[in-house]
């Protein structure tokens, strides 16, 4: 079948070299893309926009208390953005801004990848608006989702201005620097977009030598953006009066590599996207067989499209595809192997690649039967359907977690207030461990599968030590003089606390030397 399909092409080498670029994105295309992005976003995320459902890191709904942390992590642009959006995490506001930024990024992706058919536009909008990274972000990291999407928009804009304007290379490093100051991981989305754009243009017959030089120019602009960020960040640190954090997921250790670690980091970086799609180590929204089938269809389409291209074009296309996994994931190398679902948004450009190839082969080759021609769109429609259902399940679980936390913490506070010497807001309080690790925690029946997703294992909203204060003070508005979580962790091993029984034992609250200890585990 594949041989017949490829053999049916009647395009000579000379004719192929002169193939024009695909038509520009029209206003009608743009309107359709906007509608698709908004509708699919609402289908997947409206539940999150219209409910509290705060949990995990999203418990931090008053972001002015976290400005110093974000700057210390290298995200010095976030406080400037919050001056515009506001410091309180109001879900509808975050959803509105995030959707607007994502829509702008989607339009730029469509403009540069040459996807023009209505099914292709709809599917591209869908896979960029509804994917595991974005769903997990909304479920567990809502205060920063619009920040992530603004970073994505700035990265896409940097690629676009350098591609479409003669002196765009002067502006693109500044855009990259701003994107890095919001959230660093979306730089690899820019690298992936560059690769897909060059691939699309190589398939259209543009000169491979010129495309290769242009690709080097984009790499240089990204490097210039990184250097500009390295210059600006120390100034921001000095201006804000803070220091670089040495904690997890920080920029403090970037650049200090042991030579012996580099081969392992390169391997981990390159294999990351391949493992995620085809041999996942953790639970994902989709079974790997779906991604394998999509990859096979994309490969078949690619064989058909490049068969009559000149050798240099074939070489460039194969080089781009070989580098694509690394481009999708190079922040893992920069961060010395840190892997987190928040960093994986660029992975889902794999589906954009599938859309792009399926659309082009459908135009160039009279594929029959129709089921073969529709295989990739049908599979991707199924991917979107599963992702929409899973997203709403994630948000429902977060909603239930918040209700459960209210029930349990109300009982804990009752026990605390029954202590005669306890004075609300004055007596120091130490919470030993946290509810998710306690004997009252459980896996919710019916939610076992999604409990395996990153950040979704918790039974309760305050999933770790540091989120106790966020929950009690910001959500409940309860005056409590909580001892800092770093000190609380030391008390968990202190001999004076070892005999305190765990909640729900009535004696789980004890006041010792003027400090109220509450053992949750």
Short mmCIF file of C-alpha atoms in Angstrom, two decimals:
data_model
loop_
_atom_site.label_atom_id
_atom_site.label_comp_id
_atom_site.label_asym_id
_atom_site.label_seq_id
_atom_site.Cartn_x
_atom_site.Cartn_y
_atom_site.Cartn_z
CA UNK A 1 0.00 0.00 0.00
CA UNK A 2 2.77 2.43 0.96
CA UNK A 3 4.64 1.69 -2.27
CA UNK A 4 1.52 2.36 -4.35
CA UNK A 5 0.85 5.57 -2.46
CA UNK A 6 4.38 6.85 -2.95
CA UNK A 7 4.44 5.64 -6.55
CA UNK A 8 1.35 7.67 -7.36
CA UNK A 9 3.23 10.94 -6.85
CA UNK A 10 3.95 12.78 -10.10
CA UNK A 11 6.23 15.52 -8.96
CA UNK A 12 9.63 15.88 -10.57
CA UNK A 13 12.73 17.03 -8.75
CA UNK A 14 12.96 20.33 -10.59
CA UNK A 15 9.28 21.02 -10.09
CA UNK A 16 9.62 20.19 -6.41
CA UNK A 17 12.51 22.60 -5.94
CA UNK A 18 10.40 25.43 -7.28
CA UNK A 19 7.37 24.64 -5.13
CA UNK A 20 6.05 27.86 -3.60
CA UNK A 21 5.56 28.44 0.07
CA UNK A 22 2.12 27.60 1.40
CA UNK A 23 -0.41 30.38 1.44
CA UNK A 24 -0.30 32.82 4.36
CA UNK A 25 -2.61 32.39 7.31
CA UNK A 26 -5.74 34.36 6.40
CA UNK A 27 -8.03 36.31 8.68
CA UNK A 28 -10.63 33.59 8.18
CA UNK A 29 -8.13 30.94 9.26
CA UNK A 30 -7.20 33.03 12.29
CA UNK A 31 -10.83 33.47 13.35
CA UNK A 32 -11.42 29.75 13.05
CA UNK A 33 -8.30 29.03 15.11
CA UNK A 34 -9.38 31.44 17.83
CA UNK A 35 -12.80 29.81 18.05
CA UNK A 36 -11.29 26.31 18.17
CA UNK A 37 -8.79 27.25 20.86
CA UNK A 38 -11.40 28.93 23.05
CA UNK A 39 -14.03 26.20 22.65
CA UNK A 40 -11.60 23.34 23.32
CA UNK A 41 -10.08 25.23 26.25
CA UNK A 42 -13.51 25.64 27.80
CA UNK A 43 -14.43 21.99 27.23
CA UNK A 44 -11.27 20.90 29.01
CA UNK A 45 -10.64 23.59 31.63
CA UNK A 46 -13.89 25.47 32.35
CA UNK A 47 -14.42 23.37 35.49
CA UNK A 48 -11.09 24.65 36.80
CA UNK A 49 -11.89 28.24 35.88
CA UNK A 50 -15.20 28.21 37.75
CA UNK A 51 -14.27 26.35 40.96
CA UNK A 52 -11.79 26.87 43.78
CA UNK A 53 -10.18 23.42 43.75
CA UNK A 54 -6.90 24.72 45.17
CA UNK A 55 -4.34 22.07 46.04
CA UNK A 56 -0.63 21.32 46.14
CA UNK A 57 1.33 24.44 45.03
CA UNK A 58 -1.90 26.08 43.86
CA UNK A 59 -2.69 26.59 47.55
CA UNK A 60 -0.58 29.73 47.24
CA UNK A 61 -3.38 32.00 46.07
CA UNK A 62 -1.85 35.27 47.34
CA UNK A 63 1.29 35.51 45.24
CA UNK A 64 2.80 38.60 46.83
CA UNK A 65 4.00 36.34 49.66
CA UNK A 66 6.00 34.30 47.16
CA UNK A 67 7.71 37.07 45.18
CA UNK A 68 11.10 36.52 46.80
CA UNK A 69 10.95 32.77 46.09
CA UNK A 70 10.15 33.24 42.40
CA UNK A 71 12.93 35.79 41.95
CA UNK A 72 15.38 33.50 43.73
CA UNK A 73 14.41 30.75 41.26
CA UNK A 74 15.32 33.03 38.35
CA UNK A 75 11.78 34.17 37.44
CA UNK A 76 12.29 37.87 37.98
CA UNK A 77 9.65 38.89 35.40
CA UNK A 78 6.79 37.28 37.31
CA UNK A 79 6.30 40.09 39.87
CA UNK A 80 6.19 42.63 37.04
CA UNK A 81 3.50 40.60 35.30
CA UNK A 82 1.49 40.26 38.51
CA UNK A 83 1.35 44.06 38.74
CA UNK A 84 -0.87 43.84 35.65
CA UNK A 85 -2.86 40.70 36.42
CA UNK A 86 -3.10 41.12 40.19
CA UNK A 87 -1.53 39.13 43.00
CA UNK A 88 -4.59 37.05 43.91
CA UNK A 89 -5.10 33.82 41.99
CA UNK A 90 -8.68 34.20 40.80
CA UNK A 91 -9.31 31.13 38.58
CA UNK A 92 -11.47 32.93 35.96
CA UNK A 93 -8.89 35.70 35.60
CA UNK A 94 -5.99 33.26 35.27
CA UNK A 95 -8.01 31.26 32.74
CA UNK A 96 -8.84 34.37 30.71
CA UNK A 97 -5.24 35.58 30.51
CA UNK A 98 -3.83 32.09 29.90
CA UNK A 99 -6.31 31.43 27.08
CA UNK A 100 -5.54 34.78 25.45
CA UNK A 101 -1.77 34.14 25.54
CA UNK A 102 -2.18 30.57 24.31
CA UNK A 103 -4.39 31.71 21.44
CA UNK A 104 -1.72 34.15 20.31
CA UNK A 105 0.92 31.43 20.46
CA UNK A 106 -1.29 29.01 18.50
CA UNK A 107 -1.76 31.56 15.72
CA UNK A 108 2.01 32.00 15.43
CA UNK A 109 2.52 28.22 15.35
CA UNK A 110 -0.03 27.88 12.56
CA UNK A 111 1.55 30.73 10.61
CA UNK A 112 5.00 29.15 10.75
CA UNK A 113 4.16 25.47 10.26
CA UNK A 114 1.95 26.04 7.22
CA UNK A 115 -1.04 24.10 8.61
CA UNK A 116 -4.05 25.46 6.72
CA UNK A 117 -6.83 22.86 6.48
CA UNK A 118 -9.78 23.21 8.85
CA UNK A 119 -9.21 19.78 10.48
CA UNK A 120 -5.49 20.54 10.76
CA UNK A 121 -6.10 23.92 12.41
CA UNK A 122 -8.65 22.47 14.82
CA UNK A 123 -6.37 19.60 15.85
CA UNK A 124 -3.35 21.89 16.28
CA UNK A 125 -5.38 24.20 18.50
CA UNK A 126 -6.57 21.18 20.44
CA UNK A 127 -3.24 19.50 21.14
CA UNK A 128 -1.70 22.80 22.26
CA UNK A 129 -4.68 23.72 24.47
CA UNK A 130 -5.43 20.28 25.93
CA UNK A 131 -2.41 18.20 26.86
CA UNK A 132 -1.03 16.60 29.98
CA UNK A 133 1.36 19.41 30.85
CA UNK A 134 -1.32 22.08 30.65
CA UNK A 135 -3.90 19.96 32.48
CA UNK A 136 -1.51 19.17 35.33
CA UNK A 137 -0.55 22.85 35.44
CA UNK A 138 -4.17 23.91 35.85
CA UNK A 139 -4.83 21.20 38.42
CA UNK A 140 -1.79 21.77 40.63
CA UNK A 141 -0.05 25.02 39.67
CA UNK A 142 -2.88 27.40 38.77
CA UNK A 143 -1.19 30.61 40.06
CA UNK A 144 1.40 30.35 37.29
CA UNK A 145 -0.48 28.92 34.28
CA UNK A 146 -0.95 32.31 32.62
CA UNK A 147 2.75 32.99 33.31
CA UNK A 148 3.62 29.77 31.47
CA UNK A 149 1.42 30.68 28.52
CA UNK A 150 2.89 34.19 28.35
CA UNK A 151 6.36 32.62 28.26
CA UNK A 152 5.17 30.36 25.43
CA UNK A 153 3.78 33.35 23.53
CA UNK A 154 7.02 35.31 23.90
CA UNK A 155 9.05 32.32 22.67
CA UNK A 156 6.80 31.85 19.64
CA UNK A 157 6.93 35.60 18.96
CA UNK A 158 10.74 35.52 19.11
CA UNK A 159 10.82 32.81 16.44
CA UNK A 160 8.25 34.66 14.34
CA UNK A 161 9.90 38.09 14.33
CA UNK A 162 13.27 36.62 13.45
CA UNK A 163 11.71 34.65 10.60
CA UNK A 164 9.51 37.36 9.11
CA UNK A 165 11.45 40.59 9.65
CA UNK A 166 14.87 41.44 8.28
CA UNK A 167 16.14 42.86 11.57
CA UNK A 168 14.09 40.57 13.76
CA UNK A 169 17.27 39.00 15.12
CA UNK A 170 17.77 42.20 17.13
CA UNK A 171 14.43 41.81 18.94
CA UNK A 172 14.23 38.05 19.38
CA UNK A 173 16.97 37.80 22.10
CA UNK A 174 15.06 40.35 24.19
CA UNK A 175 11.86 38.31 23.82
CA UNK A 176 13.73 35.15 24.82
CA UNK A 177 15.17 36.93 27.86
CA UNK A 178 11.70 38.04 28.96
CA UNK A 179 10.34 34.51 28.46
CA UNK A 180 13.19 33.06 30.55
CA UNK A 181 12.42 35.58 33.28
CA UNK A 182 8.87 34.20 33.45
CA UNK A 183 9.58 30.45 33.25
CA UNK A 184 12.68 28.94 31.73
CA UNK A 185 11.38 25.66 30.31
CA UNK A 186 9.43 27.11 27.39
CA UNK A 187 12.65 27.95 25.57
CA UNK A 188 12.63 24.38 24.31
CA UNK A 189 9.18 25.00 22.83
CA UNK A 190 10.83 27.74 20.73
CA UNK A 191 13.57 25.33 19.60
CA UNK A 192 10.96 22.73 18.65
CA UNK A 193 8.93 25.31 16.74
CA UNK A 194 12.02 26.37 14.78
CA UNK A 195 12.64 22.76 13.81
CA UNK A 196 9.06 22.19 12.68
CA UNK A 197 9.07 25.44 10.70
CA UNK A 198 12.31 24.51 8.91
CA UNK A 199 10.99 21.01 8.28
CA UNK A 200 7.79 22.41 6.75
CA UNK A 201 9.73 24.72 4.47
CA UNK A 202 12.14 21.97 3.45
CA UNK A 203 9.14 19.85 2.45
CA UNK A 204 7.94 22.79 0.34
CA UNK A 205 11.18 22.69 -1.62
CA UNK A 206 13.10 25.63 -0.20
CA UNK A 207 16.88 25.50 -0.56
CA UNK A 208 18.33 23.35 2.23
CA UNK A 209 21.52 25.40 2.50
CA UNK A 210 19.59 28.61 3.21
CA UNK A 211 17.37 26.79 5.71
CA UNK A 212 20.39 25.37 7.51
CA UNK A 213 21.94 28.84 7.84
CA UNK A 214 18.61 30.21 9.07
CA UNK A 215 18.46 27.47 11.69
CA UNK A 216 21.90 28.46 12.92
CA UNK A 217 20.67 32.04 13.15
CA UNK A 218 17.78 30.96 15.38
CA UNK A 219 20.16 28.98 17.58
CA UNK A 220 22.37 32.05 17.84
CA UNK A 221 19.41 34.21 18.85
CA UNK A 222 18.47 31.74 21.60
CA UNK A 223 22.04 31.74 22.85
CA UNK A 224 22.01 35.56 22.80
CA UNK A 225 18.78 35.49 24.80
CA UNK A 226 20.38 33.20 27.37
CA UNK A 227 23.41 35.48 27.64
CA UNK A 228 21.19 38.54 28.01
CA UNK A 229 19.26 36.73 30.74
CA UNK A 230 22.55 35.90 32.50
CA UNK A 231 23.42 39.61 32.47
CA UNK A 232 20.01 40.93 33.54
CA UNK A 233 19.25 38.41 36.27
CA UNK A 234 22.02 39.52 38.68
CA UNK A 235 20.77 43.08 38.31
CA UNK A 236 17.24 41.94 39.15
CA UNK A 237 18.53 40.02 42.18
CA UNK A 238 20.31 43.16 43.39
CA UNK A 239 17.28 45.36 42.74
CA UNK A 240 14.90 43.07 44.64
CA UNK A 241 17.41 42.57 47.45
CA UNK A 242 17.35 38.78 47.45
CA UNK A 243 19.76 35.94 46.62
CA UNK A 244 19.78 33.06 44.16
CA UNK A 245 18.07 29.98 45.57
CA UNK A 246 20.03 26.76 45.84
CA UNK A 247 16.89 24.63 46.13
CA UNK A 248 15.35 22.19 43.65
CA UNK A 249 14.56 23.54 40.17
CA UNK A 250 16.76 26.61 40.43
CA UNK A 251 19.29 28.35 38.18
CA UNK A 252 22.02 28.40 40.85
CA UNK A 253 23.91 25.36 39.58
CA UNK A 254 23.51 25.89 35.84
CA UNK A 255 26.85 25.64 34.07
CA UNK A 256 28.74 23.66 36.72
CA UNK A 257 28.98 20.24 35.07
CA UNK A 258 31.20 17.33 35.97
CA UNK A 259 32.63 15.93 32.74
CA UNK A 260 31.71 12.41 33.78
CA UNK A 261 28.03 13.40 34.05
CA UNK A 262 27.66 14.82 30.53
CA UNK A 263 27.15 11.53 28.60
CA UNK A 264 24.44 10.46 31.02
CA UNK A 265 22.75 13.84 30.85
CA UNK A 266 22.81 13.80 27.05
CA UNK A 267 21.25 10.34 27.04
CA UNK A 268 18.56 11.30 29.54
CA UNK A 269 17.77 14.48 27.63
CA UNK A 270 17.52 12.78 24.25
CA UNK A 271 15.49 9.80 25.44
CA UNK A 272 13.08 11.83 27.60
CA UNK A 273 10.44 12.57 24.92
CA UNK A 274 10.82 9.10 23.37
CA UNK A 275 10.24 7.42 26.72
CA UNK A 276 7.28 9.65 27.49
CA UNK A 277 5.45 8.79 24.27
CA UNK A 278 6.52 5.21 23.59
CA UNK A 279 7.67 3.65 26.89
CA UNK A 280 6.43 5.86 29.75
CA UNK A 281 7.88 5.22 33.18
CA UNK A 282 4.93 6.95 34.89
CA UNK A 283 1.20 7.05 34.20
CA UNK A 284 0.16 9.17 31.23
CA UNK A 285 -3.15 10.16 29.70
CA UNK A 286 -2.74 7.81 26.72
CA UNK A 287 -1.57 4.23 26.17
CA UNK A 288 1.75 4.13 24.30
CA UNK A 289 0.16 2.15 21.44
CA UNK A 290 -1.70 5.27 20.30
CA UNK A 291 1.52 7.26 20.01
CA UNK A 292 3.28 4.37 18.26
CA UNK A 293 0.52 4.21 15.66
CA UNK A 294 0.67 7.98 15.14
CA UNK A 295 4.46 7.78 14.71
CA UNK A 296 4.09 5.00 12.12
CA UNK A 297 1.53 7.05 10.17
CA UNK A 298 3.78 10.12 10.36
CA UNK A 299 6.74 8.09 9.13
CA UNK A 300 4.72 6.75 6.22
CA UNK A 301 3.62 10.26 5.29
CA UNK A 302 7.21 11.50 5.51
CA UNK A 303 8.46 8.74 3.19
CA UNK A 304 5.86 9.75 0.62
CA UNK A 305 6.69 13.45 0.88
CA UNK A 306 10.47 13.25 0.64
CA UNK A 307 10.76 10.51 -1.97
CA UNK A 308 11.38 12.90 -4.87
CA UNK A 309 13.17 15.63 -2.95
CA UNK A 310 16.85 16.23 -3.76
CA UNK A 311 19.40 14.48 -1.50
CA UNK A 312 20.38 17.69 0.30
CA UNK A 313 16.76 18.35 1.30
CA UNK A 314 16.37 14.77 2.48
CA UNK A 315 19.53 15.12 4.54
CA UNK A 316 18.32 18.32 6.19
CA UNK A 317 14.92 16.80 7.00
CA UNK A 318 16.52 13.71 8.54
CA UNK A 319 18.92 15.91 10.54
CA UNK A 320 16.00 17.95 11.91
CA UNK A 321 14.10 14.82 12.91
CA UNK A 322 17.21 13.36 14.56
CA UNK A 323 17.70 16.52 16.64
CA UNK A 324 14.01 16.95 17.47
CA UNK A 325 13.96 14.86 20.72
CA UNK A 326 16.91 16.82 22.09
CA UNK A 327 15.34 20.14 21.04
CA UNK A 328 12.14 19.22 22.85
CA UNK A 329 13.98 18.53 26.07
CA UNK A 330 17.33 20.37 26.24
CA UNK A 331 16.31 22.18 29.44
CA UNK A 332 16.74 18.81 31.15
CA UNK A 333 20.41 18.94 30.18
CA UNK A 334 20.75 22.55 31.35
CA UNK A 335 19.08 21.72 34.67
CA UNK A 336 21.32 18.67 35.20
CA UNK A 337 18.65 16.05 34.81
CA UNK A 338 15.65 17.60 36.56
CA UNK A 339 12.46 16.18 35.04
CA UNK A 340 9.02 17.57 35.82
CA UNK A 341 5.76 17.54 33.90
CA UNK A 342 5.74 21.36 33.95
CA UNK A 343 8.85 21.27 31.75
CA UNK A 344 7.37 18.99 29.09
CA UNK A 345 5.05 21.25 27.09
CA UNK A 346 7.33 21.10 24.03
CA UNK A 347 6.80 17.32 23.85
CA UNK A 348 3.30 17.85 22.52
CA UNK A 349 4.58 19.49 19.36
CA UNK A 350 4.99 15.85 18.30
CA UNK A 351 1.25 15.92 17.63
CA UNK A 352 1.65 19.14 15.64
CA UNK A 353 4.24 17.33 13.52
CA UNK A 354 1.74 14.50 12.93
CA UNK A 355 -0.91 17.03 11.85
CA UNK A 356 1.52 18.82 9.54
CA UNK A 357 2.66 15.64 7.77
CA UNK A 358 -0.84 14.20 7.49
CA UNK A 359 -2.17 17.42 5.92
CA UNK A 360 0.66 17.64 3.40
CA UNK A 361 0.52 14.00 2.33
CA UNK A 362 -3.24 14.29 1.94
CA UNK A 363 -2.74 17.18 -0.48
CA UNK A 364 0.18 15.68 -2.41
CA UNK A 365 -0.85 12.05 -2.70
CA UNK A 366 -4.28 10.65 -3.72
CA UNK A 367 -4.47 8.31 -0.71
CA UNK A 368 -7.13 5.58 -0.83
CA UNK A 369 -9.06 4.22 0.96
CA UNK A 370 -10.45 7.21 2.84
CA UNK A 371 -9.94 5.53 6.21
CA UNK A 372 -6.16 5.66 5.67
CA UNK A 373 -6.33 9.34 4.81
CA UNK A 374 -8.36 10.04 7.94
CA UNK A 375 -6.37 7.81 10.31
CA UNK A 376 -4.16 10.50 11.84
CA UNK A 377 -6.97 13.08 12.34
CA UNK A 378 -9.19 10.39 13.84
CA UNK A 379 -6.50 9.26 16.28
CA UNK A 380 -5.72 12.83 17.30
CA UNK A 381 -9.42 13.53 17.81
CA UNK A 382 -9.42 10.54 20.15
CA UNK A 383 -6.36 11.93 21.92
CA UNK A 384 -8.23 15.20 22.51
CA UNK A 385 -11.33 13.41 23.74
CA UNK A 386 -9.39 11.38 26.29
CA UNK A 387 -7.45 14.46 27.42
CA UNK A 388 -10.64 16.51 27.90
CA UNK A 389 -12.24 13.76 29.99
CA UNK A 390 -9.09 13.25 32.06
CA UNK A 391 -8.68 16.99 32.65
CA UNK A 392 -12.17 17.28 34.09
CA UNK A 393 -11.53 14.26 36.29
CA UNK A 394 -8.36 15.89 37.63
CA UNK A 395 -10.25 19.06 38.48
CA UNK A 396 -13.07 17.13 40.17
CA UNK A 397 -10.51 15.34 42.34
CA UNK A 398 -8.96 18.67 43.35
CA UNK A 399 -12.42 19.97 44.25
CA UNK A 400 -13.08 16.91 46.46
CA UNK A 401 -9.64 17.22 48.07
CA UNK A 402 -10.39 20.78 49.13
CA UNK A 403 -13.69 19.72 50.70
CA UNK A 404 -12.03 16.85 52.55
CA UNK A 405 -9.30 19.15 53.86
CA UNK A 406 -11.89 21.55 55.24
CA UNK A 407 -13.57 18.70 57.13
CA UNK A 408 -10.37 17.33 58.67
CA UNK A 409 -8.66 20.64 59.46
CA UNK A 410 -11.80 21.93 61.17
CA UNK A 411 -11.59 18.97 63.56
CA UNK A 412 -7.87 19.59 64.10
CA UNK A 413 -8.49 23.24 64.96
CA UNK A 414 -11.27 22.25 67.37
CA UNK A 415 -8.83 20.03 69.25
CA UNK A 416 -6.27 22.85 69.27
CA UNK A 417 -8.73 25.40 70.67
CA UNK A 418 -9.80 22.98 73.44
CA UNK A 419 -6.36 23.39 75.01
CA UNK A 420 -6.81 25.87 77.85
CA UNK A 421 -3.45 27.60 77.43
CA UNK A 422 -3.79 28.01 73.66
CA UNK A 423 -4.15 31.63 72.47
CA UNK A 424 -5.15 31.94 68.77
CA UNK A 425 -2.56 33.87 66.79
CA UNK A 426 -0.06 33.96 69.68
CA UNK A 427 0.79 30.43 70.80
CA UNK A 428 3.43 28.96 68.43
CA UNK A 429 2.01 25.97 66.58
CA UNK A 430 4.01 23.12 65.08
CA UNK A 431 2.26 20.76 62.68
CA UNK A 432 4.16 17.48 62.66
CA UNK A 433 4.08 15.89 59.18
CA UNK A 434 1.03 16.39 56.97
CA UNK A 435 -2.42 14.98 56.27
CA UNK A 436 -1.60 13.19 53.03
CA UNK A 437 0.83 10.94 54.95
CA UNK A 438 -1.54 10.41 57.90
CA UNK A 439 -3.56 7.33 58.85
CA UNK A 440 -6.80 8.99 57.70
CA UNK A 441 -5.50 9.41 54.12
CA UNK A 442 -6.68 7.03 51.41
CA UNK A 443 -6.88 6.50 47.65
CA UNK A 444 -10.29 7.68 46.53
CA UNK A 445 -12.36 4.89 44.95
CA UNK A 446 -12.81 5.60 41.26
CA UNK A 447 -9.78 7.88 41.07
CA UNK A 448 -7.09 5.23 41.33
CA UNK A 449 -5.78 5.74 37.79
CA UNK A 450 -5.32 9.50 37.93
CA UNK A 451 -3.72 9.22 41.37
CA UNK A 452 -0.64 7.99 39.52
CA UNK A 453 -0.25 11.27 37.59
CA UNK A 454 2.30 13.78 38.79
CA UNK A 455 1.02 15.72 41.79
CA UNK A 456 -2.31 13.87 41.98
CA UNK A 457 -1.57 11.28 44.69
CA UNK A 458 -2.81 13.48 47.54
CA UNK A 459 -6.01 12.84 49.46
CA UNK A 460 -6.03 16.37 50.85
CA UNK A 461 -5.33 19.81 49.45
CA UNK A 462 -2.47 20.74 51.81
CA UNK A 463 -0.23 18.04 50.42
CA UNK A 464 3.04 18.91 52.14
CA UNK A 465 4.52 20.81 55.09
CA UNK A 466 4.83 24.23 53.50
CA UNK A 467 1.21 24.32 52.31
CA UNK A 468 -0.21 24.21 55.87
CA UNK A 469 0.26 27.93 56.33
CA UNK A 470 -1.19 28.69 52.90
CA UNK A 471 -4.30 26.65 53.70
CA UNK A 472 -4.92 27.85 57.26
CA UNK A 473 -4.15 31.52 56.75
CA UNK A 474 -5.14 32.22 53.14
CA UNK A 475 -8.02 29.83 52.53
CA UNK A 476 -9.51 29.47 56.03
CA UNK A 477 -8.47 32.92 57.23
CA UNK A 478 -7.60 31.45 60.63
CA UNK A 479 -5.16 33.29 62.90
CA UNK A 480 -2.44 30.79 63.64
CA UNK A 481 1.16 31.42 64.64
CA UNK A 482 2.69 28.55 62.66
CA UNK A 483 6.36 27.85 63.20
CA UNK A 484 8.26 27.90 59.91
CA UNK A 485 8.11 24.59 58.10
CA UNK A 486 11.91 24.15 58.20
CA UNK A 487 11.77 24.25 62.01
CA UNK A 488 8.73 21.98 62.06
CA UNK A 489 10.66 19.35 60.15
CA UNK A 490 13.34 19.38 62.86
CA UNK A 491 10.69 18.90 65.55
CA UNK A 492 9.40 15.71 63.85
CA UNK A 493 12.60 13.98 65.02
CA UNK A 494 12.84 15.72 68.40
CA UNK A 495 12.45 13.31 71.37
CA UNK A 496 9.90 15.61 73.05
CA UNK A 497 7.40 14.96 70.23
CA UNK A 498 7.83 11.22 69.80
CA UNK A 499 5.15 10.22 72.34
CA UNK A 500 2.44 12.42 70.85
CA UNK A 501 -0.17 10.19 69.13
CA UNK A 502 -1.30 10.98 65.59
CA UNK A 503 -4.63 12.45 64.51
CA UNK A 504 -7.47 11.51 64.99
CA UNK A 505 -6.42 10.57 68.52
CA UNK A 506 -7.82 13.25 70.92
CA UNK A 507 -4.34 13.66 72.42
CA UNK A 508 -2.74 14.50 69.06
CA UNK A 509 -2.58 18.13 70.28
CA UNK A 510 -0.26 18.84 73.21
CA UNK A 511 1.30 22.05 74.50
CA UNK A 512 4.90 21.56 75.62
CA UNK A 513 7.06 24.45 76.85
CA UNK A 514 4.59 26.96 75.46
CA UNK A 515 4.51 25.41 71.97
CA UNK A 516 1.40 23.66 70.62
CA UNK A 517 2.34 20.46 68.80
CA UNK A 518 -0.19 18.84 66.48
CA UNK A 519 0.81 15.44 65.14
CA UNK A 520 -0.90 14.65 61.86
CA UNK A 521 1.14 11.50 61.31
#
